[in-house]
PDB file of C-alpha atoms in Angstrom:
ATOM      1  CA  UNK A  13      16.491   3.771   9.783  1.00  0.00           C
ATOM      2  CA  UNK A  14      16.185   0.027  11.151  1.00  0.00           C
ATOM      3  CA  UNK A  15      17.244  -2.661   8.817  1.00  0.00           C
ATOM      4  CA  UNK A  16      16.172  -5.992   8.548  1.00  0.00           C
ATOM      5  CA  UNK A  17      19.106  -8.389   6.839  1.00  0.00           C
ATOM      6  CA  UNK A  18      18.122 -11.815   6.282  1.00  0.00           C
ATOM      7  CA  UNK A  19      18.710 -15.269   4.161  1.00  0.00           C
ATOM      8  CA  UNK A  20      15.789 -17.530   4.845  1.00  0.00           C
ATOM      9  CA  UNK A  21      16.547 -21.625   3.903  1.00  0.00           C
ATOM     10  CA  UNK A  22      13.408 -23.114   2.198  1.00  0.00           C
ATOM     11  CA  UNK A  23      14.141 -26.594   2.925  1.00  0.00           C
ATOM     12  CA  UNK A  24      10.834 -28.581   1.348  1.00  0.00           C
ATOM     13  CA  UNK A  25       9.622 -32.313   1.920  1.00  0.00           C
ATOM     14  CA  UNK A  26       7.249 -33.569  -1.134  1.00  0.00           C
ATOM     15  CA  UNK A  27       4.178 -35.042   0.331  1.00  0.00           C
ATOM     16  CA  UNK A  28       1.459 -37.476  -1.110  1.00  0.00           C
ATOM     17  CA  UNK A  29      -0.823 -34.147  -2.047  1.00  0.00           C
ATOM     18  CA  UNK A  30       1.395 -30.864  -1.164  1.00  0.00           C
ATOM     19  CA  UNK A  31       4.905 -29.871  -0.667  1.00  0.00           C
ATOM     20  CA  UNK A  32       5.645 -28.816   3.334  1.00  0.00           C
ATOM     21  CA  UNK A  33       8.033 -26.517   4.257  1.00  0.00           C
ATOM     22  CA  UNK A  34      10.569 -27.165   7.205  1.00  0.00           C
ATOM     23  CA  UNK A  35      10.252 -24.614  10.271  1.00  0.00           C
ATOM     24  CA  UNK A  36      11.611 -24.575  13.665  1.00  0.00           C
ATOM     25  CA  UNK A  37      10.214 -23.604  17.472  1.00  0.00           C
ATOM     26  CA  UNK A  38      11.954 -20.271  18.646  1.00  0.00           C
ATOM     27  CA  UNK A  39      12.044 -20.315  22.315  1.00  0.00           C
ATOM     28  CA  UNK A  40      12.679 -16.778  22.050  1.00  0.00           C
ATOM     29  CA  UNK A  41       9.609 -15.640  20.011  1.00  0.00           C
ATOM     30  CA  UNK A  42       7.470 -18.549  20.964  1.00  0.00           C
ATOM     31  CA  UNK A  43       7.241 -18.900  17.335  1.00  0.00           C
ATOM     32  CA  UNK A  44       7.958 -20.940  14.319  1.00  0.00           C
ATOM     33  CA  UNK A  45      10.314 -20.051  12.240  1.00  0.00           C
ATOM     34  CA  UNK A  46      11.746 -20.894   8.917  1.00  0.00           C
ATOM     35  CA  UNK A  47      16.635 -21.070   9.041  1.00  0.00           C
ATOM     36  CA  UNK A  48      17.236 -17.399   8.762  1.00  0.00           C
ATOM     37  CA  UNK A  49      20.422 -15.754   9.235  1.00  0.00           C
ATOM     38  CA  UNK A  50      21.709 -12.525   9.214  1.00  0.00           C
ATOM     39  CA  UNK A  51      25.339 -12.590   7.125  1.00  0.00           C
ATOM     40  CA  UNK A  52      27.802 -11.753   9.333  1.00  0.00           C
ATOM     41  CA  UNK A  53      31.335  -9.504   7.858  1.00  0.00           C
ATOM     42  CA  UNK A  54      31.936 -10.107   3.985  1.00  0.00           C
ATOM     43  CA  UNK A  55      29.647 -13.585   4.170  1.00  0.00           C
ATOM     44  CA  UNK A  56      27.059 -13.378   0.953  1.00  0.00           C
ATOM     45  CA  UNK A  57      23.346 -14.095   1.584  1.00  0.00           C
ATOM     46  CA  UNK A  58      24.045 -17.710   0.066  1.00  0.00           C
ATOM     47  CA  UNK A  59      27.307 -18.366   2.147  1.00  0.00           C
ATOM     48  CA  UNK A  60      25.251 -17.250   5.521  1.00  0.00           C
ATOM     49  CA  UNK A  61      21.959 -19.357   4.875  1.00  0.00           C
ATOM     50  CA  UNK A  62      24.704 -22.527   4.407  1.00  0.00           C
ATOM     51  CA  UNK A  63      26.408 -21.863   7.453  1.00  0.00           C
ATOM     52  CA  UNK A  64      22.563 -21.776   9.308  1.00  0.00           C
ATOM     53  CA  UNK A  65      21.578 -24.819   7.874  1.00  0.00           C
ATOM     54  CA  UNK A  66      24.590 -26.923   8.758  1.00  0.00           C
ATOM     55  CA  UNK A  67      24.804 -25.242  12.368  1.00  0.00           C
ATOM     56  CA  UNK A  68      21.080 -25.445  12.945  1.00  0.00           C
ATOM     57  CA  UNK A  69      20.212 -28.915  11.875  1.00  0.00           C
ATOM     58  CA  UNK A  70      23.687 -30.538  12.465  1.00  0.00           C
ATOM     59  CA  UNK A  71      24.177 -31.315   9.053  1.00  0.00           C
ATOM     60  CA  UNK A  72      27.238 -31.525   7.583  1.00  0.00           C
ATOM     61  CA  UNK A  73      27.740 -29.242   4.056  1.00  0.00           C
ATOM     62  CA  UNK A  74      27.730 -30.682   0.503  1.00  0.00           C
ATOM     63  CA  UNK A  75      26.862 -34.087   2.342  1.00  0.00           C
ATOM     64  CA  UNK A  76      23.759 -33.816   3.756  1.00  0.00           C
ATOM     65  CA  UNK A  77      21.984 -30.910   2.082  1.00  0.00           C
ATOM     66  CA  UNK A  78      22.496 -28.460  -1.040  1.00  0.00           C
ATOM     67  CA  UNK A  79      21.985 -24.625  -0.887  1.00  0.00           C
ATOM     68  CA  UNK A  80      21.018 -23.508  -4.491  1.00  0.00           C
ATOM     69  CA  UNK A  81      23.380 -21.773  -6.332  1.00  0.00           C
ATOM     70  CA  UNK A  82      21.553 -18.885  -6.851  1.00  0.00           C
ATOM     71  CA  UNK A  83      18.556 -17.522  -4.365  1.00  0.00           C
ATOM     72  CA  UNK A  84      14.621 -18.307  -5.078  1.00  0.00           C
ATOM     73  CA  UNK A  85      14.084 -14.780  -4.975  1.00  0.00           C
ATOM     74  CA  UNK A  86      15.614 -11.244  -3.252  1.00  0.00           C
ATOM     75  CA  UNK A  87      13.688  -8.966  -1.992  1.00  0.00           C
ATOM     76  CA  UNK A  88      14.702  -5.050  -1.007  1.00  0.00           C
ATOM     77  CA  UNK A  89      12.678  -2.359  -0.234  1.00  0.00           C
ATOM     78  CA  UNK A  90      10.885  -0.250   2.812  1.00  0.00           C
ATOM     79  CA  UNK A  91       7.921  -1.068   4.979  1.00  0.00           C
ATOM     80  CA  UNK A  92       6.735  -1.910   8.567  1.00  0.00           C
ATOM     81  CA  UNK A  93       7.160  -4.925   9.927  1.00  0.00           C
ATOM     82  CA  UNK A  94       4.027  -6.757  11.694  1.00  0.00           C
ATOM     83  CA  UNK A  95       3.923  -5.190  14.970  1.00  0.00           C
ATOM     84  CA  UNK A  96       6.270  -2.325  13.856  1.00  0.00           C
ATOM     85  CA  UNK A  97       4.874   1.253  13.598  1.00  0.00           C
ATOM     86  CA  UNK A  98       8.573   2.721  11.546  1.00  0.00           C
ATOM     87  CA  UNK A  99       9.458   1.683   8.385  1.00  0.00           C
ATOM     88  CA  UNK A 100      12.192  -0.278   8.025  1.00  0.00           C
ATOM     89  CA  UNK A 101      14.712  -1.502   4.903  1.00  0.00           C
ATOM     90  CA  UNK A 102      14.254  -5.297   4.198  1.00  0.00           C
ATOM     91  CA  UNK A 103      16.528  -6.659   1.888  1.00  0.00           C
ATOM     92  CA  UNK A 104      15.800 -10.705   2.019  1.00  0.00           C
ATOM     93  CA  UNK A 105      17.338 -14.056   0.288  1.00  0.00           C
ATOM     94  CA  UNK A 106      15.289 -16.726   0.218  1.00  0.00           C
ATOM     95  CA  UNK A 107      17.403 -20.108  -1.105  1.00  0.00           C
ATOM     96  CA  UNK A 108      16.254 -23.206  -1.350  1.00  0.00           C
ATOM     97  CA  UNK A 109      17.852 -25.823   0.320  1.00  0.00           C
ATOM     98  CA  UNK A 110      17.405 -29.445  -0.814  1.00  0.00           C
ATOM     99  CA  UNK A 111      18.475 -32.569   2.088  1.00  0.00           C
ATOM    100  CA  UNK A 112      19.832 -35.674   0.334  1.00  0.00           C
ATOM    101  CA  UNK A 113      20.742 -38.793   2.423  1.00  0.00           C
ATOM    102  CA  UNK A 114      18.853 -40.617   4.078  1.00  0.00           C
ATOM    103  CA  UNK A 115      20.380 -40.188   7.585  1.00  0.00           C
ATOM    104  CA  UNK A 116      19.752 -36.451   6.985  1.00  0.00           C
ATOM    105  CA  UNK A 117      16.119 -36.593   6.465  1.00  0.00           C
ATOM    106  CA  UNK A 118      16.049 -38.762   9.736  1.00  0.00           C
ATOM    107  CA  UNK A 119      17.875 -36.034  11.868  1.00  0.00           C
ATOM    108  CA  UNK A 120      15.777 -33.775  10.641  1.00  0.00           C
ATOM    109  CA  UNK A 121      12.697 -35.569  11.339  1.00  0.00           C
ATOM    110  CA  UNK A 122      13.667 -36.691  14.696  1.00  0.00           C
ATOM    111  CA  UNK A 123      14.221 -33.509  15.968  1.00  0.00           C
ATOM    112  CA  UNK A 124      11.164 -32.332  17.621  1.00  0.00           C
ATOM    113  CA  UNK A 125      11.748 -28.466  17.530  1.00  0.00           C
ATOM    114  CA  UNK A 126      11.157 -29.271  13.905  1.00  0.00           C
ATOM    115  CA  UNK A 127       7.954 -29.143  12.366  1.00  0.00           C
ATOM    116  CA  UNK A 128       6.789 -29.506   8.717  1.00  0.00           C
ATOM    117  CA  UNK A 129       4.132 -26.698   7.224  1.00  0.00           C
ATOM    118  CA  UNK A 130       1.867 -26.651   4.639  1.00  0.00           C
ATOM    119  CA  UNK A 131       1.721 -23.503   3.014  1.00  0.00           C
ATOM    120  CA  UNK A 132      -1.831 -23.383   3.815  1.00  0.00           C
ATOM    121  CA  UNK A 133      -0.688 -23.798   7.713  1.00  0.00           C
ATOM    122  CA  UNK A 134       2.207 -21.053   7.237  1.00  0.00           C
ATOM    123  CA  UNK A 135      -0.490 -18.205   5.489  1.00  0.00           C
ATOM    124  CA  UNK A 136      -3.496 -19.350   8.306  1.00  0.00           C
ATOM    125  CA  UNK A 137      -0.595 -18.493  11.381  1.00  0.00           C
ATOM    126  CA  UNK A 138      -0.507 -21.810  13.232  1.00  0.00           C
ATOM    127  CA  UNK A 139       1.089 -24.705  13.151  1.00  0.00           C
ATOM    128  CA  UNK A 140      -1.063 -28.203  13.386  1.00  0.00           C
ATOM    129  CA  UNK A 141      -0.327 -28.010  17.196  1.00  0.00           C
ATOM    130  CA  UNK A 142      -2.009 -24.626  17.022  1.00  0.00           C
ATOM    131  CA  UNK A 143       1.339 -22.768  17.836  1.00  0.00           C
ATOM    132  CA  UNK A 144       1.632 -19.602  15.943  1.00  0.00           C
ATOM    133  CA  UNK A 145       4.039 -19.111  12.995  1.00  0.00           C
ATOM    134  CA  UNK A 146       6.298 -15.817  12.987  1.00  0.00           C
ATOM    135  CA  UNK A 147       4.449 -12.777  11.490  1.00  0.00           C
ATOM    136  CA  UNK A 148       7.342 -11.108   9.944  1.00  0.00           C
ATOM    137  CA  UNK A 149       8.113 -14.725   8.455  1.00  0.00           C
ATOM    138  CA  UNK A 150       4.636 -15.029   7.085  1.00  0.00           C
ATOM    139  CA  UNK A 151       4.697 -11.071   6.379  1.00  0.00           C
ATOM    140  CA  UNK A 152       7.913 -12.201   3.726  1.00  0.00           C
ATOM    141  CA  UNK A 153       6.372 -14.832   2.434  1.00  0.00           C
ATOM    142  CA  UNK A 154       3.206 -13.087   1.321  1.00  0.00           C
ATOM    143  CA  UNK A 155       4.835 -10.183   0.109  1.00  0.00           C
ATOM    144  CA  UNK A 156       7.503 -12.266  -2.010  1.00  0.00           C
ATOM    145  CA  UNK A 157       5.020 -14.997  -2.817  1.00  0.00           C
ATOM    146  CA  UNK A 158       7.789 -17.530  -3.042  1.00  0.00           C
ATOM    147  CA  UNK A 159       5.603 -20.186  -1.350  1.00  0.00           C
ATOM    148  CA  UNK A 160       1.800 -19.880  -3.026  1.00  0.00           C
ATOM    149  CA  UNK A 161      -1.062 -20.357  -0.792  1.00  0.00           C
ATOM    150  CA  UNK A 162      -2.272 -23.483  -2.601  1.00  0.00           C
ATOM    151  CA  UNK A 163       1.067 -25.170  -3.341  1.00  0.00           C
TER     152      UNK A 163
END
């Protein structure tokens, strides 16, 4: 049976009415995508979404951003994944992951593979420039309901 391992970073900005959630463009999947790793040898769920972060967004660890100690919620059990016709084992982490200096919120915003979601953006399937959102992201999210439709 296929298994689908991942920690997924849920790295919010506050905003004058809702909170948005950071997401990146996949080249790969012609997607966006929320930091997601798959732990790698002994690493725990909260060790591999830290390592993501910092590697993705060229952060630097316990100066730039803060993984919470303990994850948002975990997920594990069987379905199929959009697209998917077998059932697979999903066993996700979602953490959230707070930036903190200033020059860290600029990276991040200067960075144009990064784009900032509102969950009403993430559960519709398209970004603002009308590129799509990943399906098995979106399929987590809805299934966890760790980001509300109305937040």
């Amino acid at each position: 049976m296929q298994q689908f391992c991942r920690s997924i970073a849920l790295i919010r900005k506050p905003a004058e009415r809702r909170t948005t959630w950071l997401a990146r463009w996949q080249d790969r999947g012609r997607w966006y995508d929320f930091i997601m790793g798959e732990p790698l040898g002994d690493e725990s769920f909260r060790e591999c979404i830290d390592r993501e972060v910092g590697w993705v967004l060229d952060l630097e660890r316990e100066r730039d951003y803060l993984v919470s100690n303990m994850a948002r919620i975990n997920l594990d059990f069987f379905d199929a994944l959009p697209g998917d016709a077998h059932e697979t084992h999903i066993v996700v982490a979602f953490y959230v992951v707070d930036l903190y200096r200033k020059s860290a919120w600029q990276r991040v915003d200067a960075d144009r593979a990064n784009c900032w979601l509102t969950a009403e953006q993430i559960y519709a399937g398209h970004a603002p420039d009308a590129r799509p959102i990943n399906p098995n992201l979106r399929f987590l999210i809805r299934h966890s309901e760790v980001i509300q439709p109305w937040q």
